[in-house]
Amino acid sequence: MQGYSAMVGELDRQRTELERIRKALSQLTSRATSHDRLVAVTVDARGLAVDITIEPAALRRYRADQLSALLTTLIAEADTALRARTAEVLAGAPDLPLDYADAGLDRVVADDES
């Protein structure tokens, strides 16, 4: 049973670490700003635009089609940066060397059925 207890302890530790990583991932955001700093976009962890800032000067500087293209570009840039940050967080994720088969649960179930 000592091996089983150690494995359960390790699974609990991994579950706690994975929950920490899940929370960190869910809170990630990324912001991209135009070169002239007149337009900025923030995306959330799912890559959805959650904030768009357009300075009044941008409305004078850009035609509607240009502003639309700029927003699309900024969203893509923010999403690309977000994916890089996501990869960094996941790189710190623990290896999951344990397999549920290691627990011998199939033997426990078989013993209970007899």
PDB file of C-alpha atoms in Angstrom:
ATOM      1  CA  MET A   1       0.000   0.000   0.000  1.00  0.00           C
ATOM      2  CA  GLN A   2       2.972   2.320   0.468  1.00  0.00           C
ATOM      3  CA  GLY A   3       3.468   2.460  -3.316  1.00  0.00           C
ATOM      4  CA  TYR A   4      -0.213   3.217  -3.777  1.00  0.00           C
ATOM      5  CA  SER A   5      -0.105   6.019  -1.168  1.00  0.00           C
ATOM      6  CA  ALA A   6       2.967   7.530  -2.806  1.00  0.00           C
ATOM      7  CA  MET A   7       1.268   7.401  -6.190  1.00  0.00           C
ATOM      8  CA  VAL A   8      -1.898   9.030  -4.839  1.00  0.00           C
ATOM      9  CA  GLY A   9       0.249  11.743  -3.264  1.00  0.00           C
ATOM     10  CA  GLU A  10       2.019  12.317  -6.580  1.00  0.00           C
ATOM     11  CA  LEU A  11      -1.310  12.474  -8.426  1.00  0.00           C
ATOM     12  CA  ASP A  12      -2.566  15.057  -5.916  1.00  0.00           C
ATOM     13  CA  ARG A  13       0.594  17.122  -6.413  1.00  0.00           C
ATOM     14  CA  GLN A  14       0.214  16.944 -10.189  1.00  0.00           C
ATOM     15  CA  ARG A  15      -3.480  17.825  -9.999  1.00  0.00           C
ATOM     16  CA  THR A  16      -2.627  20.894  -7.892  1.00  0.00           C
ATOM     17  CA  GLU A  17       0.099  21.943 -10.336  1.00  0.00           C
ATOM     18  CA  LEU A  18      -2.177  21.424 -13.339  1.00  0.00           C
ATOM     19  CA  GLU A  19      -4.885  23.527 -11.683  1.00  0.00           C
ATOM     20  CA  ARG A  20      -2.324  26.298 -11.144  1.00  0.00           C
ATOM     21  CA  ILE A  21      -1.338  26.111 -14.810  1.00  0.00           C
ATOM     22  CA  ARG A  22      -4.992  26.060 -15.945  1.00  0.00           C
ATOM     23  CA  LYS A  23      -5.647  29.193 -13.900  1.00  0.00           C
ATOM     24  CA  ALA A  24      -2.538  30.915 -15.266  1.00  0.00           C
ATOM     25  CA  LEU A  25      -3.570  30.069 -18.828  1.00  0.00           C
ATOM     26  CA  SER A  26      -7.127  31.293 -18.311  1.00  0.00           C
ATOM     27  CA  GLN A  27      -5.848  34.672 -17.090  1.00  0.00           C
ATOM     28  CA  LEU A  28      -3.469  35.321 -19.980  1.00  0.00           C
ATOM     29  CA  THR A  29      -4.055  38.362 -22.157  1.00  0.00           C
ATOM     30  CA  SER A  30      -2.029  39.981 -24.896  1.00  0.00           C
ATOM     31  CA  ARG A  31      -2.073  43.505 -26.313  1.00  0.00           C
ATOM     32  CA  ALA A  32      -0.909  44.742 -29.705  1.00  0.00           C
ATOM     33  CA  THR A  33      -0.575  48.433 -30.544  1.00  0.00           C
ATOM     34  CA  SER A  34      -0.210  50.119 -33.928  1.00  0.00           C
ATOM     35  CA  HIS A  35       3.126  51.769 -34.749  1.00  0.00           C
ATOM     36  CA  ASP A  36       1.571  55.216 -34.423  1.00  0.00           C
ATOM     37  CA  ARG A  37      -0.017  54.166 -31.090  1.00  0.00           C
ATOM     38  CA  LEU A  38      -3.460  55.266 -32.284  1.00  0.00           C
ATOM     39  CA  VAL A  39      -5.039  51.805 -32.244  1.00  0.00           C
ATOM     40  CA  ALA A  40      -4.620  48.955 -29.754  1.00  0.00           C
ATOM     41  CA  VAL A  41      -6.265  45.582 -29.254  1.00  0.00           C
ATOM     42  CA  THR A  42      -6.266  43.220 -26.269  1.00  0.00           C
ATOM     43  CA  VAL A  43      -7.153  39.554 -26.641  1.00  0.00           C
ATOM     44  CA  ASP A  44      -8.050  37.147 -23.849  1.00  0.00           C
ATOM     45  CA  ALA A  45      -6.859  33.597 -23.256  1.00  0.00           C
ATOM     46  CA  ARG A  46      -9.167  32.305 -26.001  1.00  0.00           C
ATOM     47  CA  GLY A  47      -7.808  34.806 -28.526  1.00  0.00           C
ATOM     48  CA  LEU A  48     -10.992  36.892 -28.486  1.00  0.00           C
ATOM     49  CA  ALA A  49     -10.726  40.674 -28.662  1.00  0.00           C
ATOM     50  CA  VAL A  50     -11.780  41.982 -25.254  1.00  0.00           C
ATOM     51  CA  ASP A  51     -10.641  45.590 -25.632  1.00  0.00           C
ATOM     52  CA  ILE A  52     -10.197  47.786 -28.676  1.00  0.00           C
ATOM     53  CA  THR A  53      -8.841  51.300 -28.261  1.00  0.00           C
ATOM     54  CA  ILE A  54      -9.128  53.732 -31.157  1.00  0.00           C
ATOM     55  CA  GLU A  55      -7.848  57.246 -30.591  1.00  0.00           C
ATOM     56  CA  PRO A  56      -9.874  60.003 -32.311  1.00  0.00           C
ATOM     57  CA  ALA A  57      -6.858  60.838 -34.491  1.00  0.00           C
ATOM     58  CA  ALA A  58      -7.035  57.324 -35.954  1.00  0.00           C
ATOM     59  CA  LEU A  59     -10.471  58.118 -37.366  1.00  0.00           C
ATOM     60  CA  ARG A  60      -8.977  61.056 -39.219  1.00  0.00           C
ATOM     61  CA  ARG A  61      -5.860  59.211 -40.325  1.00  0.00           C
ATOM     62  CA  TYR A  62      -7.343  55.924 -41.574  1.00  0.00           C
ATOM     63  CA  ARG A  63     -10.140  55.194 -44.014  1.00  0.00           C
ATOM     64  CA  ALA A  64     -12.639  52.586 -42.830  1.00  0.00           C
ATOM     65  CA  ASP A  65     -11.042  49.798 -44.898  1.00  0.00           C
ATOM     66  CA  GLN A  66      -7.576  50.691 -43.567  1.00  0.00           C
ATOM     67  CA  LEU A  67      -8.799  50.741 -39.986  1.00  0.00           C
ATOM     68  CA  SER A  68     -10.516  47.393 -40.484  1.00  0.00           C
ATOM     69  CA  ALA A  69      -7.330  45.856 -41.910  1.00  0.00           C
ATOM     70  CA  LEU A  70      -5.267  47.358 -39.077  1.00  0.00           C
ATOM     71  CA  LEU A  71      -7.602  45.913 -36.449  1.00  0.00           C
ATOM     72  CA  THR A  72      -7.436  42.488 -38.085  1.00  0.00           C
ATOM     73  CA  THR A  73      -3.629  42.662 -38.141  1.00  0.00           C
ATOM     74  CA  LEU A  74      -3.421  43.770 -34.513  1.00  0.00           C
ATOM     75  CA  ILE A  75      -5.750  40.984 -33.372  1.00  0.00           C
ATOM     76  CA  ALA A  76      -3.577  38.447 -35.212  1.00  0.00           C
ATOM     77  CA  GLU A  77      -0.399  39.919 -33.662  1.00  0.00           C
ATOM     78  CA  ALA A  78      -1.881  39.833 -30.174  1.00  0.00           C
ATOM     79  CA  ASP A  79      -3.065  36.264 -30.707  1.00  0.00           C
ATOM     80  CA  THR A  80       0.382  35.179 -31.926  1.00  0.00           C
ATOM     81  CA  ALA A  81       2.010  36.732 -28.851  1.00  0.00           C
ATOM     82  CA  LEU A  82      -0.605  35.061 -26.668  1.00  0.00           C
ATOM     83  CA  ARG A  83       0.198  31.659 -28.161  1.00  0.00           C
ATOM     84  CA  ALA A  84       3.891  32.204 -27.419  1.00  0.00           C
ATOM     85  CA  ARG A  85       3.076  33.070 -23.807  1.00  0.00           C
ATOM     86  CA  THR A  86       0.815  30.019 -23.591  1.00  0.00           C
ATOM     87  CA  ALA A  87       3.672  27.825 -24.806  1.00  0.00           C
ATOM     88  CA  GLU A  88       5.949  29.341 -22.139  1.00  0.00           C
ATOM     89  CA  VAL A  89       3.445  28.528 -19.398  1.00  0.00           C
ATOM     90  CA  LEU A  90       2.958  24.996 -20.715  1.00  0.00           C
ATOM     91  CA  ALA A  91       6.722  24.467 -20.940  1.00  0.00           C
ATOM     92  CA  GLY A  92       6.734  24.709 -17.157  1.00  0.00           C
ATOM     93  CA  ALA A  93       4.052  22.036 -16.826  1.00  0.00           C
ATOM     94  CA  PRO A  94       5.103  18.930 -14.954  1.00  0.00           C
ATOM     95  CA  ASP A  95       5.740  15.714 -16.778  1.00  0.00           C
ATOM     96  CA  LEU A  96       3.005  13.248 -16.059  1.00  0.00           C
ATOM     97  CA  PRO A  97       4.930  10.005 -15.701  1.00  0.00           C
ATOM     98  CA  LEU A  98       2.214   8.172 -13.808  1.00  0.00           C
ATOM     99  CA  ASP A  99      -0.258   6.038 -15.630  1.00  0.00           C
ATOM    100  CA  TYR A 100      -3.473   4.946 -13.962  1.00  0.00           C
ATOM    101  CA  ALA A 101      -2.428   1.390 -14.797  1.00  0.00           C
ATOM    102  CA  ASP A 102       0.422   1.956 -12.316  1.00  0.00           C
ATOM    103  CA  ALA A 103      -2.146   2.101  -9.538  1.00  0.00           C
ATOM    104  CA  GLY A 104      -3.204  -1.469 -10.104  1.00  0.00           C
ATOM    105  CA  LEU A 105      -6.822  -0.341 -10.051  1.00  0.00           C
ATOM    106  CA  ASP A 106      -7.726  -3.161 -12.392  1.00  0.00           C
ATOM    107  CA  ARG A 107      -6.615  -5.595  -9.676  1.00  0.00           C
ATOM    108  CA  VAL A 108      -8.647  -3.729  -7.036  1.00  0.00           C
ATOM    109  CA  VAL A 109     -11.775  -3.897  -9.197  1.00  0.00           C
ATOM    110  CA  ALA A 110     -11.164  -7.583  -9.938  1.00  0.00           C
ATOM    111  CA  ASP A 111     -10.731  -8.291  -6.215  1.00  0.00           C
ATOM    112  CA  ASP A 112     -13.975  -6.451  -5.415  1.00  0.00           C
ATOM    113  CA  GLU A 113     -15.880  -8.454  -8.015  1.00  0.00           C
ATOM    114  CA  SER A 114     -14.831 -11.830  -6.569  1.00  0.00           C
TER     115      SER A 114
END
